[in-house]
Amino acid sequence: MKAIGIMSGTSLDGVTISLIDSLEDARDLKVLHYKTYPYDAQLKLRIKEISERGIVGEVSDLNYELGELFSKLLERFLNEFGIDSSDIFVVGLHGQTIYHNDGISTLQIGEPAFIALRNHIDVVSNFRAKDIVLSGTGAPLIPFFDFLYFKRFSPIALVNLGGISNITFIPDEDPQSVIAFDMGPCNMVLDYASQVLFGSDFDKNGEFAKKGKVIEEMLDFLKGNEFIIRNPPKSAGRNEFGEAFMKDLLERFNYIDRFDFIATLNQFVAFAIWYSIETFIKSKPKYVVLSGGGANNKTLVNNLKRLIKGIELKLSDEFGLPSEAKESVAFALYAMRSKLKLKSHLPQTTGSKSQYIMGEITYGE
């Protein structure tokens, strides 16, 4: 079966669309095509501002605006790769997260009816709501996909370097033994620092951070962050590491050279990942597998290599899963399973009371 996943993460890099061909249990999963379409600067700024302090009317308008954009990008994707929409079983639309309050509420926007009705494809969306209702944290949701795809390589740890860093540890082929949680900030804070301090959307390859030195006073302060040391299950978003967090940090350490500031922030992102593995993962994985946009940040990857000793670091690409596409691929598979009325969750990873069929279906007719 062929399915499409559409993912736009908290780091606001853009919209990633992936086409997969797979059985519902991820056997023989193949990523046929994938592509990321960047948000334009004005829309990116609007999403960020509305996520931080939007009023209900702005949220509603943006919901429809993004829904139409997602539909247009899907049509573009289908045309670029010569894909007939009638060959697509289902589309999984994660939507753009604009609010996430751990275990209380979560909101992803982008009206799915645009995709469903304009392309005549059933769409599964609103993947996180049921987890909150069942007393879960609402994230991370990727661990079930990680388990299906990577269990044959266990023991293995999957680290996604998106807006937030998260981990899935698979010690064996028993789904009950999987551990997963958000570890701390990643591209969300690095991008913000790049924009404010250097006028650049992001720190390409970690070049800004590479030029600075780590300031221990700032790093020690960050190491005491409440979220980092809290026991899982836990999930994070802009509430924890958004604009308010970064403004406070920039003001508190305004005397630090900008290269040193972003170098220290980069080291802190790596520290939070290392600390989580050392503290909350009780047995050693054979591999730590990186995915997400942060996997392109060479300084961050080098910091991780220095901290995580005795474990081989790899990219998910080396396992047949492009790091850029991993999350969109996961939601394509989840949409497939939801349409088939199959459950797709590991309750222990979010603290939810039970497994559930993810999302809601918007029919394409």
GROMACS .gro file of C-alpha atoms in nm:
model
  365
    1MET     CA    1   0.000   0.000   0.000
    2LYS     CA    2   0.113   0.352  -0.076
    3ALA     CA    3   0.065   0.629   0.176
    4ILE     CA    4   0.182   0.987   0.213
    5GLY     CA    5   0.295   1.159   0.531
    6ILE     CA    6   0.308   1.537   0.575
    7MET     CA    7   0.512   1.673   0.866
    8SER     CA    8   0.590   2.026   0.980
    9GLY     CA    9   0.789   2.032   1.302
   10THR     CA   10   0.833   2.277   1.587
   11SER     CA   11   1.160   2.406   1.441
   12LEU     CA   12   0.957   2.550   1.147
   13ASP     CA   13   1.210   2.436   0.885
   14GLY     CA   14   0.924   2.371   0.644
   15VAL     CA   15   0.687   2.100   0.529
   16THR     CA   16   0.829   1.753   0.460
   17ILE     CA   17   0.623   1.521   0.240
   18SER     CA   18   0.708   1.152   0.200
   19LEU     CA   19   0.560   0.875  -0.012
   20ILE     CA   20   0.600   0.523   0.122
   21ASP     CA   21   0.511   0.176   0.005
   22SER     CA   22   0.469  -0.058   0.299
   23LEU     CA   23   0.273  -0.323   0.477
   24GLU     CA   24   0.092  -0.201   0.788
   25ASP     CA   25   0.360  -0.342   1.022
   26ALA     CA   26   0.647  -0.161   0.840
   27ARG     CA   27   0.772  -0.483   0.680
   28ASP     CA   28   0.941  -0.408   0.347
   29LEU     CA   29   0.886  -0.036   0.401
   30LYS     CA   30   1.031   0.168   0.116
   31VAL     CA   31   1.057   0.546   0.100
   32LEU     CA   32   0.976   0.613  -0.265
   33HIS     CA   33   1.004   0.992  -0.265
   34TYR     CA   34   1.043   1.272  -0.013
   35LYS     CA   35   1.098   1.645  -0.023
   36THR     CA   36   1.098   1.940   0.216
   37TYR     CA   37   0.932   2.265   0.111
   38PRO     CA   38   1.058   2.559   0.325
   39TYR     CA   39   0.815   2.803   0.482
   40ASP     CA   40   0.857   3.154   0.347
   41ALA     CA   41   1.000   3.397   0.601
   42GLN     CA   42   0.678   3.590   0.659
   43LEU     CA   43   0.467   3.279   0.723
   44LYS     CA   44   0.736   3.133   0.948
   45LEU     CA   45   0.729   3.451   1.157
   46ARG     CA   46   0.347   3.444   1.178
   47ILE     CA   47   0.344   3.083   1.296
   48LYS     CA   48   0.605   3.162   1.559
   49GLU     CA   49   0.422   3.473   1.685
   50ILE     CA   50   0.081   3.304   1.692
   51SER     CA   51   0.233   3.002   1.869
   52GLU     CA   52   0.367   3.231   2.140
   53ARG     CA   53   0.079   3.480   2.184
   54GLY     CA   54  -0.191   3.435   1.920
   55ILE     CA   55  -0.559   3.511   1.982
   56VAL     CA   56  -0.838   3.277   1.878
   57GLY     CA   57  -0.922   3.457   1.552
   58GLU     CA   58  -0.562   3.447   1.435
   59VAL     CA   59  -0.535   3.078   1.521
   60SER     CA   60  -0.853   3.000   1.327
   61ASP     CA   61  -0.738   3.195   1.020
   62LEU     CA   62  -0.396   3.032   1.026
   63ASN     CA   63  -0.557   2.688   1.055
   64TYR     CA   64  -0.730   2.736   0.719
   65GLU     CA   65  -0.433   2.912   0.560
   66LEU     CA   66  -0.201   2.624   0.646
   67GLY     CA   67  -0.458   2.367   0.538
   68GLU     CA   68  -0.468   2.526   0.194
   69LEU     CA   69  -0.088   2.550   0.182
   70PHE     CA   70  -0.049   2.182   0.275
   71SER     CA   71  -0.293   2.090  -0.002
   72LYS     CA   72  -0.107   2.297  -0.260
   73LEU     CA   73   0.227   2.149  -0.155
   74LEU     CA   74   0.085   1.798  -0.180
   75GLU     CA   75  -0.042   1.872  -0.531
   76ARG     CA   76   0.302   2.006  -0.620
   77PHE     CA   77   0.466   1.695  -0.473
   78LEU     CA   78   0.238   1.465  -0.673
   79ASN     CA   79   0.312   1.655  -0.994
   80GLU     CA   80   0.688   1.674  -0.936
   81PHE     CA   81   0.718   1.298  -0.891
   82GLY     CA   82   0.449   1.195  -1.140
   83ILE     CA   83   0.225   1.036  -0.877
   84ASP     CA   84  -0.142   0.962  -0.947
   85SER     CA   85  -0.352   1.057  -0.643
   86SER     CA   86  -0.577   0.756  -0.706
   87ASP     CA   87  -0.281   0.530  -0.617
   88ILE     CA   88  -0.260   0.675  -0.266
   89PHE     CA   89  -0.436   0.478   0.006
   90VAL     CA   90  -0.430   0.756   0.264
   91VAL     CA   91  -0.249   1.075   0.372
   92GLY     CA   92  -0.123   1.132   0.727
   93LEU     CA   93  -0.122   1.503   0.812
   94HIS     CA   94   0.053   1.583   1.138
   95GLY     CA   95  -0.020   1.955   1.112
   96GLN     CA   96   0.174   2.245   1.259
   97THR     CA   97   0.205   2.240   1.638
   98ILE     CA   98   0.131   2.584   1.775
   99TYR     CA   99   0.072   2.487   2.138
  100HIS     CA  100   0.176   2.199   2.357
  101ASN     CA  101   0.124   2.190   2.733
  102ASP     CA  102   0.264   1.859   2.859
  103GLY     CA  103  -0.025   1.632   2.955
  104ILE     CA  104  -0.282   1.916   2.956
  105SER     CA  105  -0.354   2.008   2.596
  106THR     CA  106  -0.195   2.016   2.252
  107LEU     CA  107  -0.293   2.182   1.926
  108GLN     CA  108  -0.181   2.105   1.570
  109ILE     CA  109  -0.341   2.314   1.296
  110GLY     CA  110  -0.381   2.288   0.918
  111GLU     CA  111  -0.737   2.207   0.807
  112PRO     CA  112  -0.730   1.855   0.653
  113ALA     CA  113  -1.045   1.908   0.442
  114PHE     CA  114  -0.840   2.102   0.185
  115ILE     CA  115  -0.624   1.797   0.113
  116ALA     CA  116  -0.910   1.549   0.132
  117LEU     CA  117  -1.157   1.727  -0.095
  118ARG     CA  118  -0.915   1.878  -0.347
  119ASN     CA  119  -0.719   1.556  -0.396
  120HIS     CA  120  -0.996   1.302  -0.326
  121ILE     CA  121  -0.781   1.118  -0.073
  122ASP     CA  122  -0.878   1.022   0.282
  123VAL     CA  123  -0.672   1.213   0.539
  124VAL     CA  124  -0.587   1.114   0.895
  125SER     CA  125  -0.498   1.408   1.121
  126ASN     CA  126  -0.514   1.526   1.485
  127PHE     CA  127  -0.287   1.241   1.593
  128ARG     CA  128  -0.213   1.364   1.946
  129ALA     CA  129  -0.554   1.442   2.099
  130LYS     CA  130  -0.646   1.090   2.214
  131ASP     CA  131  -0.321   1.057   2.406
  132ILE     CA  132  -0.406   1.366   2.614
  133VAL     CA  133  -0.761   1.236   2.676
  134LEU     CA  134  -0.613   0.906   2.797
  135SER     CA  135  -0.394   1.094   3.050
  136GLY     CA  136  -0.080   1.083   2.835
  137THR     CA  137   0.165   1.365   2.766
  138GLY     CA  138   0.072   1.385   2.395
  139ALA     CA  139   0.428   1.316   2.282
  140PRO     CA  140   0.643   1.157   2.164
  141LEU     CA  141   0.437   0.952   1.918
  142ILE     CA  142   0.717   0.827   1.693
  143PRO     CA  143   0.834   0.542   1.923
  144PHE     CA  144   0.580   0.290   1.792
  145PHE     CA  145   0.710   0.345   1.439
  146ASP     CA  146   1.067   0.324   1.571
  147PHE     CA  147   0.985  -0.009   1.730
  148LEU     CA  148   0.829  -0.155   1.415
  149TYR     CA  149   1.112  -0.043   1.188
  150PHE     CA  150   1.421  -0.077   1.410
  151LYS     CA  151   1.343  -0.366   1.646
  152ARG     CA  152   1.549  -0.604   1.434
  153PHE     CA  153   1.857  -0.392   1.514
  154SER     CA  154   1.804  -0.390   1.892
  155PRO     CA  155   1.946  -0.288   2.131
  156ILE     CA  156   1.931   0.051   1.963
  157ALA     CA  157   1.854   0.413   2.055
  158LEU     CA  158   1.688   0.649   1.807
  159VAL     CA  159   1.755   1.018   1.868
  160ASN     CA  160   1.555   1.273   1.671
  161LEU     CA  161   1.717   1.617   1.651
  162GLY     CA  162   1.417   1.834   1.564
  163GLY     CA  163   1.289   2.147   1.736
  164ILE     CA  164   1.297   1.932   2.049
  165SER     CA  165   1.528   1.633   2.093
  166ASN     CA  166   1.362   1.301   2.173
  167ILE     CA  167   1.474   0.943   2.215
  168THR     CA  168   1.336   0.595   2.162
  169PHE     CA  169   1.531   0.312   2.322
  170ILE     CA  170   1.452  -0.040   2.196
  171PRO     CA  171   1.634  -0.297   2.412
  172ASP     CA  172   1.478  -0.603   2.245
  173GLU     CA  173   1.177  -0.714   2.038
  174ASP     CA  174   0.928  -0.679   2.324
  175PRO     CA  175   0.717  -0.363   2.270
  176GLN     CA  176   0.658  -0.332   2.646
  177SER     CA  177   1.029  -0.271   2.705
  178VAL     CA  178   1.054   0.037   2.482
  179ILE     CA  179   1.146   0.363   2.658
  180ALA     CA  180   1.083   0.699   2.491
  181PHE     CA  181   1.059   1.065   2.592
  182ASP     CA  182   1.153   1.420   2.498
  183MET     CA  183   1.500   1.506   2.625
  184GLY     CA  184   1.527   1.882   2.583
  185PRO     CA  185   1.556   2.165   2.329
  186CYS     CA  186   1.740   2.133   2.001
  187ASN     CA  187   1.687   2.331   1.680
  188MET     CA  188   1.422   2.547   1.848
  189VAL     CA  189   1.680   2.725   2.063
  190LEU     CA  190   1.974   2.703   1.821
  191ASP     CA  191   1.768   2.862   1.543
  192TYR     CA  192   1.643   3.138   1.773
  193ALA     CA  193   1.997   3.224   1.880
  194SER     CA  194   2.113   3.226   1.517
  195GLN     CA  195   1.833   3.462   1.418
  196VAL     CA  196   1.881   3.707   1.706
  197LEU     CA  197   2.261   3.704   1.728
  198PHE     CA  198   2.363   3.652   1.365
  199GLY     CA  199   2.059   3.745   1.151
  200SER     CA  200   2.061   3.394   1.004
  201ASP     CA  201   1.767   3.151   0.997
  202PHE     CA  202   1.982   2.875   1.144
  203ASP     CA  203   2.342   2.784   1.225
  204LYS     CA  204   2.434   2.600   0.905
  205ASN     CA  205   2.658   2.301   0.984
  206GLY     CA  206   2.710   2.452   1.331
  207GLU     CA  207   2.962   2.700   1.192
  208PHE     CA  208   2.877   2.981   1.438
  209ALA     CA  209   2.900   2.744   1.735
  210LYS     CA  210   3.228   2.605   1.603
  211LYS     CA  211   3.389   2.950   1.633
  212GLY     CA  212   3.299   2.997   2.000
  213LYS     CA  213   3.404   2.844   2.329
  214VAL     CA  214   3.185   2.695   2.599
  215ILE     CA  215   3.119   2.928   2.895
  216GLU     CA  216   3.095   2.706   3.202
  217GLU     CA  217   2.888   2.955   3.405
  218MET     CA  218   2.614   2.955   3.142
  219LEU     CA  219   2.637   2.579   3.087
  220ASP     CA  220   2.609   2.511   3.462
  221PHE     CA  221   2.297   2.725   3.478
  222LEU     CA  222   2.139   2.537   3.187
  223LYS     CA  223   2.228   2.198   3.333
  224GLY     CA  224   1.996   2.274   3.624
  225ASN     CA  225   1.692   2.314   3.398
  226GLU     CA  226   1.391   2.144   3.560
  227PHE     CA  227   1.274   1.970   3.244
  228ILE     CA  228   1.611   1.808   3.175
  229ILE     CA  229   1.634   1.639   3.512
  230ARG     CA  230   1.264   1.542   3.539
  231ASN     CA  231   1.187   1.172   3.514
  232PRO     CA  232   1.006   1.051   3.199
  233PRO     CA  233   0.749   1.022   3.053
  234LYS     CA  234   0.771   1.388   2.954
  235SER     CA  235   0.728   1.605   2.648
  236ALA     CA  236   0.826   1.962   2.566
  237GLY     CA  237   0.746   2.243   2.326
  238ARG     CA  238   0.752   2.621   2.304
  239ASN     CA  239   0.605   2.649   2.654
  240GLU     CA  240   0.933   2.514   2.793
  241PHE     CA  241   1.190   2.629   2.538
  242GLY     CA  242   1.030   2.897   2.324
  243GLU     CA  243   1.077   3.272   2.302
  244ALA     CA  244   1.033   3.340   2.676
  245PHE     CA  245   1.305   3.087   2.763
  246MET     CA  246   1.546   3.234   2.508
  247LYS     CA  247   1.480   3.599   2.596
  248ASP     CA  248   1.552   3.525   2.961
  249LEU     CA  249   1.871   3.341   2.867
  250LEU     CA  250   1.993   3.619   2.638
  251GLU     CA  251   1.924   3.881   2.904
  252ARG     CA  252   2.081   3.679   3.185
  253PHE     CA  253   2.403   3.621   2.985
  254ASN     CA  254   2.408   3.937   2.776
  255TYR     CA  255   2.777   3.990   2.854
  256ILE     CA  256   2.882   3.673   2.673
  257ASP     CA  257   3.027   3.691   2.321
  258ARG     CA  258   2.769   3.578   2.065
  259PHE     CA  259   2.988   3.297   1.930
  260ASP     CA  260   3.050   3.173   2.283
  261PHE     CA  261   2.677   3.198   2.360
  262ILE     CA  262   2.571   2.974   2.072
  263ALA     CA  263   2.866   2.739   2.133
  264THR     CA  264   2.748   2.695   2.494
  265LEU     CA  265   2.388   2.647   2.382
  266ASN     CA  266   2.501   2.382   2.134
  267GLN     CA  267   2.694   2.204   2.408
  268PHE     CA  268   2.387   2.217   2.633
  269VAL     CA  269   2.170   2.050   2.366
  270ALA     CA  270   2.428   1.770   2.347
  271PHE     CA  271   2.452   1.752   2.726
  272ALA     CA  272   2.076   1.707   2.765
  273ILE     CA  273   2.088   1.413   2.524
  274TRP     CA  274   2.391   1.257   2.696
  275TYR     CA  275   2.239   1.312   3.042
  276SER     CA  276   1.911   1.147   2.935
  277ILE     CA  277   2.090   0.841   2.798
  278GLU     CA  278   2.314   0.810   3.103
  279THR     CA  279   2.036   0.868   3.357
  280PHE     CA  280   1.722   0.713   3.215
  281ILE     CA  281   1.849   0.438   2.982
  282LYS     CA  282   1.958   0.151   3.205
  283SER     CA  283   2.131  -0.071   2.946
  284LYS     CA  284   2.371   0.032   2.673
  285PRO     CA  285   2.251   0.040   2.310
  286LYS     CA  286   2.471  -0.086   2.030
  287TYR     CA  287   2.395   0.223   1.820
  288VAL     CA  288   2.266   0.576   1.872
  289VAL     CA  289   2.092   0.664   1.546
  290LEU     CA  290   2.043   1.032   1.461
  291SER     CA  291   1.768   1.183   1.248
  292GLY     CA  292   1.607   1.524   1.200
  293GLY     CA  293   1.749   1.858   1.088
  294GLY     CA  294   1.999   1.872   1.375
  295ALA     CA  295   2.181   1.573   1.229
  296ASN     CA  296   2.325   1.821   0.976
  297ASN     CA  297   2.475   2.035   1.254
  298LYS     CA  298   2.833   1.909   1.254
  299THR     CA  299   2.926   2.087   1.576
  300LEU     CA  300   2.631   1.929   1.758
  301VAL     CA  301   2.715   1.584   1.622
  302ASN     CA  302   3.080   1.627   1.726
  303ASN     CA  303   2.972   1.736   2.076
  304LEU     CA  304   2.756   1.424   2.098
  305LYS     CA  305   3.045   1.203   1.987
  306ARG     CA  306   3.267   1.348   2.260
  307LEU     CA  307   3.005   1.292   2.530
  308ILE     CA  308   2.857   0.957   2.428
  309LYS     CA  309   3.146   0.718   2.467
  310GLY     CA  310   3.156   0.351   2.374
  311ILE     CA  311   2.844   0.368   2.154
  312GLU     CA  312   2.855   0.403   1.776
  313LEU     CA  313   2.669   0.705   1.634
  314LYS     CA  314   2.500   0.658   1.298
  315LEU     CA  315   2.247   0.837   1.078
  316SER     CA  316   1.908   0.677   1.009
  317ASP     CA  317   2.001   0.697   0.639
  318GLU     CA  318   2.239   0.407   0.705
  319PHE     CA  319   1.933   0.197   0.794
  320GLY     CA  320   1.741   0.286   0.478
  321LEU     CA  321   1.543   0.570   0.634
  322PRO     CA  322   1.636   0.926   0.525
  323SER     CA  323   1.688   1.134   0.839
  324GLU     CA  324   1.505   1.431   0.686
  325ALA     CA  325   1.198   1.220   0.609
  326LYS     CA  326   1.169   0.996   0.916
  327GLU     CA  327   0.881   1.171   1.094
  328SER     CA  328   0.672   1.220   0.781
  329VAL     CA  329   0.729   0.853   0.696
  330ALA     CA  330   0.606   0.758   1.044
  331PHE     CA  331   0.283   0.954   1.007
  332ALA     CA  332   0.224   0.800   0.665
  333LEU     CA  333   0.242   0.455   0.827
  334TYR     CA  334   0.023   0.566   1.119
  335ALA     CA  335  -0.240   0.698   0.876
  336MET     CA  336  -0.238   0.363   0.696
  337ARG     CA  337  -0.288   0.177   1.022
  338SER     CA  338  -0.562   0.415   1.138
  339LYS     CA  339  -0.761   0.369   0.820
  340LEU     CA  340  -0.728  -0.008   0.873
  341LYS     CA  341  -0.849   0.043   1.234
  342LEU     CA  342  -0.520  -0.076   1.384
  343LYS     CA  343  -0.377   0.067   1.707
  344SER     CA  344  -0.042   0.246   1.686
  345HIS     CA  345   0.090   0.338   2.025
  346LEU     CA  346   0.311   0.231   2.315
  347PRO     CA  347   0.130   0.359   2.628
  348GLN     CA  348   0.439   0.355   2.851
  349THR     CA  349   0.613   0.612   2.630
  350THR     CA  350   0.359   0.888   2.700
  351GLY     CA  351   0.189   0.763   3.014
  352SER     CA  352  -0.147   0.710   2.843
  353LYS     CA  353  -0.390   0.460   2.994
  354SER     CA  354  -0.411   0.235   2.689
  355GLN     CA  355  -0.332   0.187   2.322
  356TYR     CA  356  -0.558   0.358   2.070
  357ILE     CA  357  -0.624   0.408   1.702
  358MET     CA  358  -0.453   0.736   1.620
  359GLY     CA  359  -0.618   1.044   1.478
  360GLU     CA  360  -0.938   1.132   1.297
  361ILE     CA  361  -1.033   1.063   0.935
  362THR     CA  362  -1.150   1.329   0.690
  363TYR     CA  363  -1.291   1.149   0.390
  364GLY     CA  364  -1.197   1.261   0.041
  365GLU     CA  365  -1.554   1.261  -0.091
   0.00000   0.00000   0.00000
